[in-house]
Amino acid sequence: MQTSHHKWMGAALDQARAALETSDVPIGAVVVGPDGTILGTGRNEREATGDPTAHAEVLALREAASARREAGDGDGWRLNDCTLVVTLEPCAMCAGALVLARIPRVVFGAWDPKAGACGSVFDVVREPRLNHWVEVHSGVRGDECAGLLTEFFQEHRRR
C-alpha cells in the first residue's frame, strides 16, 4: 500500500504545482478508487475563483462524486471505497467533507500545525461522536510537500 500512496502523492503534487499558475497556495488532491484509478483531482482555486470553499480536497471530492454518478455507480456521493490523497493535512472544512463523503482513508504529506484537522490541531476525522471515521496515513512524501509550501510562502513574503 505504501508504494501506491507514494505514487498517488505524485499525482497530488502535480495538482499542487498547477495551483501556482493562479497564485493559489500549492495544495493538490486526488481521489483514488478501489482499483487504483484516479476518479477526481483538485488543487486550491480560491484565488482563481474567489470561492473560499475551493480547496483541493473539496474539488477532488466533487469531481469523484460526479464521475461516480455519471457512471451509475451508486448514488455518487458515498465514496466509501475510495482514498483521498492530499499534499497537506486537511483543514476542518475538508475533514468534515471527508466524513460526509464516507471516505475510509486519507493519505497526506505535510502536517498543518495551524489549521490541520486530522490529528494536529483538531481530529475531526476520528471524532467518536460522528457517524463515520477516517483512517489517517501521514507523512507520505512529507518533505517534498512541505518544501513546496515553504518555497511558495517565502516567495509570497518577498513580494
PDB file of C-alpha atoms in Angstrom:
ATOM      1  CA  MET A   1       0.000   0.000   0.000  1.00  0.00           C
ATOM      2  CA  GLN A   2       2.816   2.464   0.796  1.00  0.00           C
ATOM      3  CA  THR A   3       4.137   2.206  -2.792  1.00  0.00           C
ATOM      4  CA  SER A   4       0.695   3.184  -4.073  1.00  0.00           C
ATOM      5  CA  HIS A   5       0.493   6.052  -1.580  1.00  0.00           C
ATOM      6  CA  HIS A   6       3.844   7.351  -2.838  1.00  0.00           C
ATOM      7  CA  LYS A   7       2.695   7.153  -6.480  1.00  0.00           C
ATOM      8  CA  TRP A   8      -0.683   8.763  -5.795  1.00  0.00           C
ATOM      9  CA  MET A   9       1.037  11.562  -3.883  1.00  0.00           C
ATOM     10  CA  GLY A  10       2.957  12.280  -7.080  1.00  0.00           C
ATOM     11  CA  ALA A  11      -0.359  12.987  -8.809  1.00  0.00           C
ATOM     12  CA  ALA A  12      -1.422  15.231  -5.900  1.00  0.00           C
ATOM     13  CA  LEU A  13       1.897  17.091  -6.111  1.00  0.00           C
ATOM     14  CA  ASP A  14       1.305  17.662  -9.840  1.00  0.00           C
ATOM     15  CA  GLN A  15      -2.020  19.271  -8.928  1.00  0.00           C
ATOM     16  CA  ALA A  16      -0.332  21.380  -6.232  1.00  0.00           C
ATOM     17  CA  ARG A  17       2.228  22.688  -8.724  1.00  0.00           C
ATOM     18  CA  ALA A  18      -0.592  23.569 -11.142  1.00  0.00           C
ATOM     19  CA  ALA A  19      -2.147  25.771  -8.435  1.00  0.00           C
ATOM     20  CA  LEU A  20       0.908  28.027  -8.683  1.00  0.00           C
ATOM     21  CA  GLU A  21      -0.282  29.157 -12.133  1.00  0.00           C
ATOM     22  CA  THR A  22      -3.117  31.105 -10.476  1.00  0.00           C
ATOM     23  CA  SER A  23      -1.096  32.215  -7.416  1.00  0.00           C
ATOM     24  CA  ASP A  24      -3.056  29.809  -5.241  1.00  0.00           C
ATOM     25  CA  VAL A  25      -1.437  28.050  -2.289  1.00  0.00           C
ATOM     26  CA  PRO A  26       0.096  24.890  -3.815  1.00  0.00           C
ATOM     27  CA  ILE A  27      -2.083  22.164  -2.376  1.00  0.00           C
ATOM     28  CA  GLY A  28      -3.241  19.288  -4.543  1.00  0.00           C
ATOM     29  CA  ALA A  29      -5.504  16.289  -4.020  1.00  0.00           C
ATOM     30  CA  VAL A  30      -6.681  13.169  -5.804  1.00  0.00           C
ATOM     31  CA  VAL A  31      -9.462  10.705  -5.018  1.00  0.00           C
ATOM     32  CA  VAL A  32      -8.455   7.167  -5.862  1.00  0.00           C
ATOM     33  CA  GLY A  33     -10.979   4.402  -6.472  1.00  0.00           C
ATOM     34  CA  PRO A  34     -10.681   0.852  -5.148  1.00  0.00           C
ATOM     35  CA  ASP A  35      -8.927  -0.318  -8.325  1.00  0.00           C
ATOM     36  CA  GLY A  36      -6.287   2.443  -8.120  1.00  0.00           C
ATOM     37  CA  THR A  37      -7.900   4.643 -10.757  1.00  0.00           C
ATOM     38  CA  ILE A  38      -7.943   8.380 -10.062  1.00  0.00           C
ATOM     39  CA  LEU A  39     -11.609   9.416 -10.016  1.00  0.00           C
ATOM     40  CA  GLY A  40     -11.156  13.072  -9.125  1.00  0.00           C
ATOM     41  CA  THR A  41      -8.445  15.699  -8.934  1.00  0.00           C
ATOM     42  CA  GLY A  42      -8.300  19.102  -7.333  1.00  0.00           C
ATOM     43  CA  ARG A  43      -5.995  21.935  -6.499  1.00  0.00           C
ATOM     44  CA  ASN A  44      -6.547  25.054  -4.491  1.00  0.00           C
ATOM     45  CA  GLU A  45      -8.520  27.544  -6.587  1.00  0.00           C
ATOM     46  CA  ARG A  46      -9.556  30.155  -4.041  1.00  0.00           C
ATOM     47  CA  GLU A  47      -7.572  32.935  -5.745  1.00  0.00           C
ATOM     48  CA  ALA A  48      -8.574  31.750  -9.215  1.00  0.00           C
ATOM     49  CA  THR A  49     -12.301  31.585  -8.459  1.00  0.00           C
ATOM     50  CA  GLY A  50     -12.829  33.833  -5.443  1.00  0.00           C
ATOM     51  CA  ASP A  51     -14.532  30.874  -3.754  1.00  0.00           C
ATOM     52  CA  PRO A  52     -13.496  30.325  -0.118  1.00  0.00           C
ATOM     53  CA  THR A  53     -14.530  26.663  -0.348  1.00  0.00           C
ATOM     54  CA  ALA A  54     -12.383  25.940  -3.431  1.00  0.00           C
ATOM     55  CA  HIS A  55      -9.910  23.784  -1.516  1.00  0.00           C
ATOM     56  CA  ALA A  56      -8.134  20.970  -3.349  1.00  0.00           C
ATOM     57  CA  GLU A  57      -9.884  18.267  -1.329  1.00  0.00           C
ATOM     58  CA  VAL A  58     -13.400  19.619  -1.892  1.00  0.00           C
ATOM     59  CA  LEU A  59     -12.850  19.952  -5.626  1.00  0.00           C
ATOM     60  CA  ALA A  60     -11.413  16.429  -5.883  1.00  0.00           C
ATOM     61  CA  LEU A  61     -14.350  15.011  -3.899  1.00  0.00           C
ATOM     62  CA  ARG A  62     -16.847  16.837  -6.129  1.00  0.00           C
ATOM     63  CA  GLU A  63     -15.204  15.511  -9.286  1.00  0.00           C
ATOM     64  CA  ALA A  64     -15.056  11.937  -7.953  1.00  0.00           C
ATOM     65  CA  ALA A  65     -18.700  12.019  -6.851  1.00  0.00           C
ATOM     66  CA  SER A  66     -19.730  13.390 -10.245  1.00  0.00           C
ATOM     67  CA  ALA A  67     -17.747  10.663 -12.041  1.00  0.00           C
ATOM     68  CA  ARG A  68     -19.389   8.011  -9.885  1.00  0.00           C
ATOM     69  CA  ARG A  69     -22.861   9.439 -10.502  1.00  0.00           C
ATOM     70  CA  GLU A  70     -22.291   9.644 -14.275  1.00  0.00           C
ATOM     71  CA  ALA A  71     -21.057   6.034 -14.289  1.00  0.00           C
ATOM     72  CA  GLY A  72     -24.210   4.938 -12.469  1.00  0.00           C
ATOM     73  CA  ASP A  73     -22.085   3.725  -9.576  1.00  0.00           C
ATOM     74  CA  GLY A  74     -24.358   4.038  -6.556  1.00  0.00           C
ATOM     75  CA  ASP A  75     -25.586   7.462  -5.543  1.00  0.00           C
ATOM     76  CA  GLY A  76     -22.286   9.146  -6.363  1.00  0.00           C
ATOM     77  CA  TRP A  77     -21.707  10.988  -3.114  1.00  0.00           C
ATOM     78  CA  ARG A  78     -20.801   7.963  -0.995  1.00  0.00           C
ATOM     79  CA  LEU A  79     -17.117   7.407  -1.712  1.00  0.00           C
ATOM     80  CA  ASN A  80     -16.870   4.628   0.859  1.00  0.00           C
ATOM     81  CA  ASP A  81     -14.321   2.580  -1.084  1.00  0.00           C
ATOM     82  CA  CYS A  82     -12.022   5.440  -2.109  1.00  0.00           C
ATOM     83  CA  THR A  83      -8.873   7.077  -0.752  1.00  0.00           C
ATOM     84  CA  LEU A  84      -8.203  10.799  -0.659  1.00  0.00           C
ATOM     85  CA  VAL A  85      -4.537  11.717  -1.172  1.00  0.00           C
ATOM     86  CA  VAL A  86      -3.601  15.336  -0.432  1.00  0.00           C
ATOM     87  CA  THR A  87      -0.352  17.224  -0.052  1.00  0.00           C
ATOM     88  CA  LEU A  88      -1.319  18.981   3.212  1.00  0.00           C
ATOM     89  CA  GLU A  89      -3.285  17.763   6.228  1.00  0.00           C
ATOM     90  CA  PRO A  90      -6.931  18.714   5.603  1.00  0.00           C
ATOM     91  CA  CYS A  91      -8.490  21.656   7.453  1.00  0.00           C
ATOM     92  CA  ALA A  92     -11.730  21.392   9.463  1.00  0.00           C
ATOM     93  CA  MET A  93     -13.938  22.057   6.420  1.00  0.00           C
ATOM     94  CA  CYS A  94     -12.187  19.445   4.298  1.00  0.00           C
ATOM     95  CA  ALA A  95     -12.015  16.907   7.127  1.00  0.00           C
ATOM     96  CA  GLY A  96     -15.764  17.353   7.587  1.00  0.00           C
ATOM     97  CA  ALA A  97     -16.273  16.779   3.864  1.00  0.00           C
ATOM     98  CA  LEU A  98     -14.273  13.527   4.112  1.00  0.00           C
ATOM     99  CA  VAL A  99     -16.552  12.319   6.891  1.00  0.00           C
ATOM    100  CA  LEU A 100     -19.691  13.298   4.963  1.00  0.00           C
ATOM    101  CA  ALA A 101     -18.423  11.566   1.798  1.00  0.00           C
ATOM    102  CA  ARG A 102     -17.737   8.414   3.846  1.00  0.00           C
ATOM    103  CA  ILE A 103     -14.113   8.303   2.663  1.00  0.00           C
ATOM    104  CA  PRO A 104     -12.466   5.443   4.594  1.00  0.00           C
ATOM    105  CA  ARG A 105      -8.879   6.710   4.411  1.00  0.00           C
ATOM    106  CA  VAL A 106      -6.901   9.888   3.898  1.00  0.00           C
ATOM    107  CA  VAL A 107      -3.237   9.982   2.937  1.00  0.00           C
ATOM    108  CA  PHE A 108      -1.436  13.292   3.330  1.00  0.00           C
ATOM    109  CA  GLY A 109       2.059  14.644   3.019  1.00  0.00           C
ATOM    110  CA  ALA A 110       2.750  17.592   5.315  1.00  0.00           C
ATOM    111  CA  TRP A 111       1.198  18.271   8.700  1.00  0.00           C
ATOM    112  CA  ASP A 112      -0.601  21.607   9.158  1.00  0.00           C
ATOM    113  CA  PRO A 113       0.199  22.796  12.686  1.00  0.00           C
ATOM    114  CA  LYS A 114      -2.011  25.890  12.291  1.00  0.00           C
ATOM    115  CA  ALA A 115      -5.251  24.509  10.841  1.00  0.00           C
ATOM    116  CA  GLY A 116      -4.958  20.735  10.440  1.00  0.00           C
ATOM    117  CA  ALA A 117      -7.977  18.653  11.379  1.00  0.00           C
ATOM    118  CA  CYS A 118      -6.645  15.105  11.012  1.00  0.00           C
ATOM    119  CA  GLY A 119      -4.658  14.928  14.210  1.00  0.00           C
ATOM    120  CA  SER A 120      -2.619  18.092  14.667  1.00  0.00           C
ATOM    121  CA  VAL A 121      -4.900  20.965  15.784  1.00  0.00           C
ATOM    122  CA  PHE A 122      -8.184  19.045  15.590  1.00  0.00           C
ATOM    123  CA  ASP A 123      -9.060  15.434  14.851  1.00  0.00           C
ATOM    124  CA  VAL A 124     -12.376  15.747  13.047  1.00  0.00           C
ATOM    125  CA  VAL A 125     -11.891  12.552  11.034  1.00  0.00           C
ATOM    126  CA  ARG A 126     -11.633  10.406  14.159  1.00  0.00           C
ATOM    127  CA  GLU A 127     -14.178  12.219  16.324  1.00  0.00           C
ATOM    128  CA  PRO A 128     -16.023   9.407  18.143  1.00  0.00           C
ATOM    129  CA  ARG A 129     -19.314  11.336  18.241  1.00  0.00           C
ATOM    130  CA  LEU A 130     -19.575  11.382  14.449  1.00  0.00           C
ATOM    131  CA  ASN A 131     -21.156   8.591  12.403  1.00  0.00           C
ATOM    132  CA  HIS A 132     -18.050   7.857  10.293  1.00  0.00           C
ATOM    133  CA  TRP A 133     -14.315   7.717  10.998  1.00  0.00           C
ATOM    134  CA  VAL A 134     -11.402   8.024   8.619  1.00  0.00           C
ATOM    135  CA  GLU A 135      -8.114   6.112   8.748  1.00  0.00           C
ATOM    136  CA  VAL A 136      -5.139   8.510   8.563  1.00  0.00           C
ATOM    137  CA  HIS A 137      -1.787   7.910   6.830  1.00  0.00           C
ATOM    138  CA  SER A 138       0.503  10.910   7.283  1.00  0.00           C
ATOM    139  CA  GLY A 139       3.943  11.979   6.143  1.00  0.00           C
ATOM    140  CA  VAL A 140       3.861  10.463   2.652  1.00  0.00           C
ATOM    141  CA  ARG A 141       6.474  12.435   0.717  1.00  0.00           C
ATOM    142  CA  GLY A 142       6.111  14.919   3.557  1.00  0.00           C
ATOM    143  CA  ASP A 143       9.373  16.776   2.982  1.00  0.00           C
ATOM    144  CA  GLU A 144       8.545  17.300  -0.672  1.00  0.00           C
ATOM    145  CA  CYS A 145       5.027  18.525   0.130  1.00  0.00           C
ATOM    146  CA  ALA A 146       6.217  20.831   2.921  1.00  0.00           C
ATOM    147  CA  GLY A 147       9.047  22.161   0.754  1.00  0.00           C
ATOM    148  CA  LEU A 148       6.636  23.253  -1.965  1.00  0.00           C
ATOM    149  CA  LEU A 149       4.596  25.195   0.589  1.00  0.00           C
ATOM    150  CA  THR A 150       7.645  26.721   2.292  1.00  0.00           C
ATOM    151  CA  GLU A 151       9.011  27.908  -1.050  1.00  0.00           C
ATOM    152  CA  PHE A 152       5.627  29.402  -2.007  1.00  0.00           C
ATOM    153  CA  PHE A 153       5.257  31.369   1.228  1.00  0.00           C
ATOM    154  CA  GLN A 154       8.868  32.586   1.171  1.00  0.00           C
ATOM    155  CA  GLU A 155       8.318  33.938  -2.334  1.00  0.00           C
ATOM    156  CA  HIS A 156       4.924  35.356  -1.325  1.00  0.00           C
ATOM    157  CA  ARG A 157       6.510  37.284   1.572  1.00  0.00           C
ATOM    158  CA  ARG A 158       9.245  38.671  -0.705  1.00  0.00           C
ATOM    159  CA  ARG A 159       6.589  40.295  -2.898  1.00  0.00           C
TER     160      ARG A 159
END
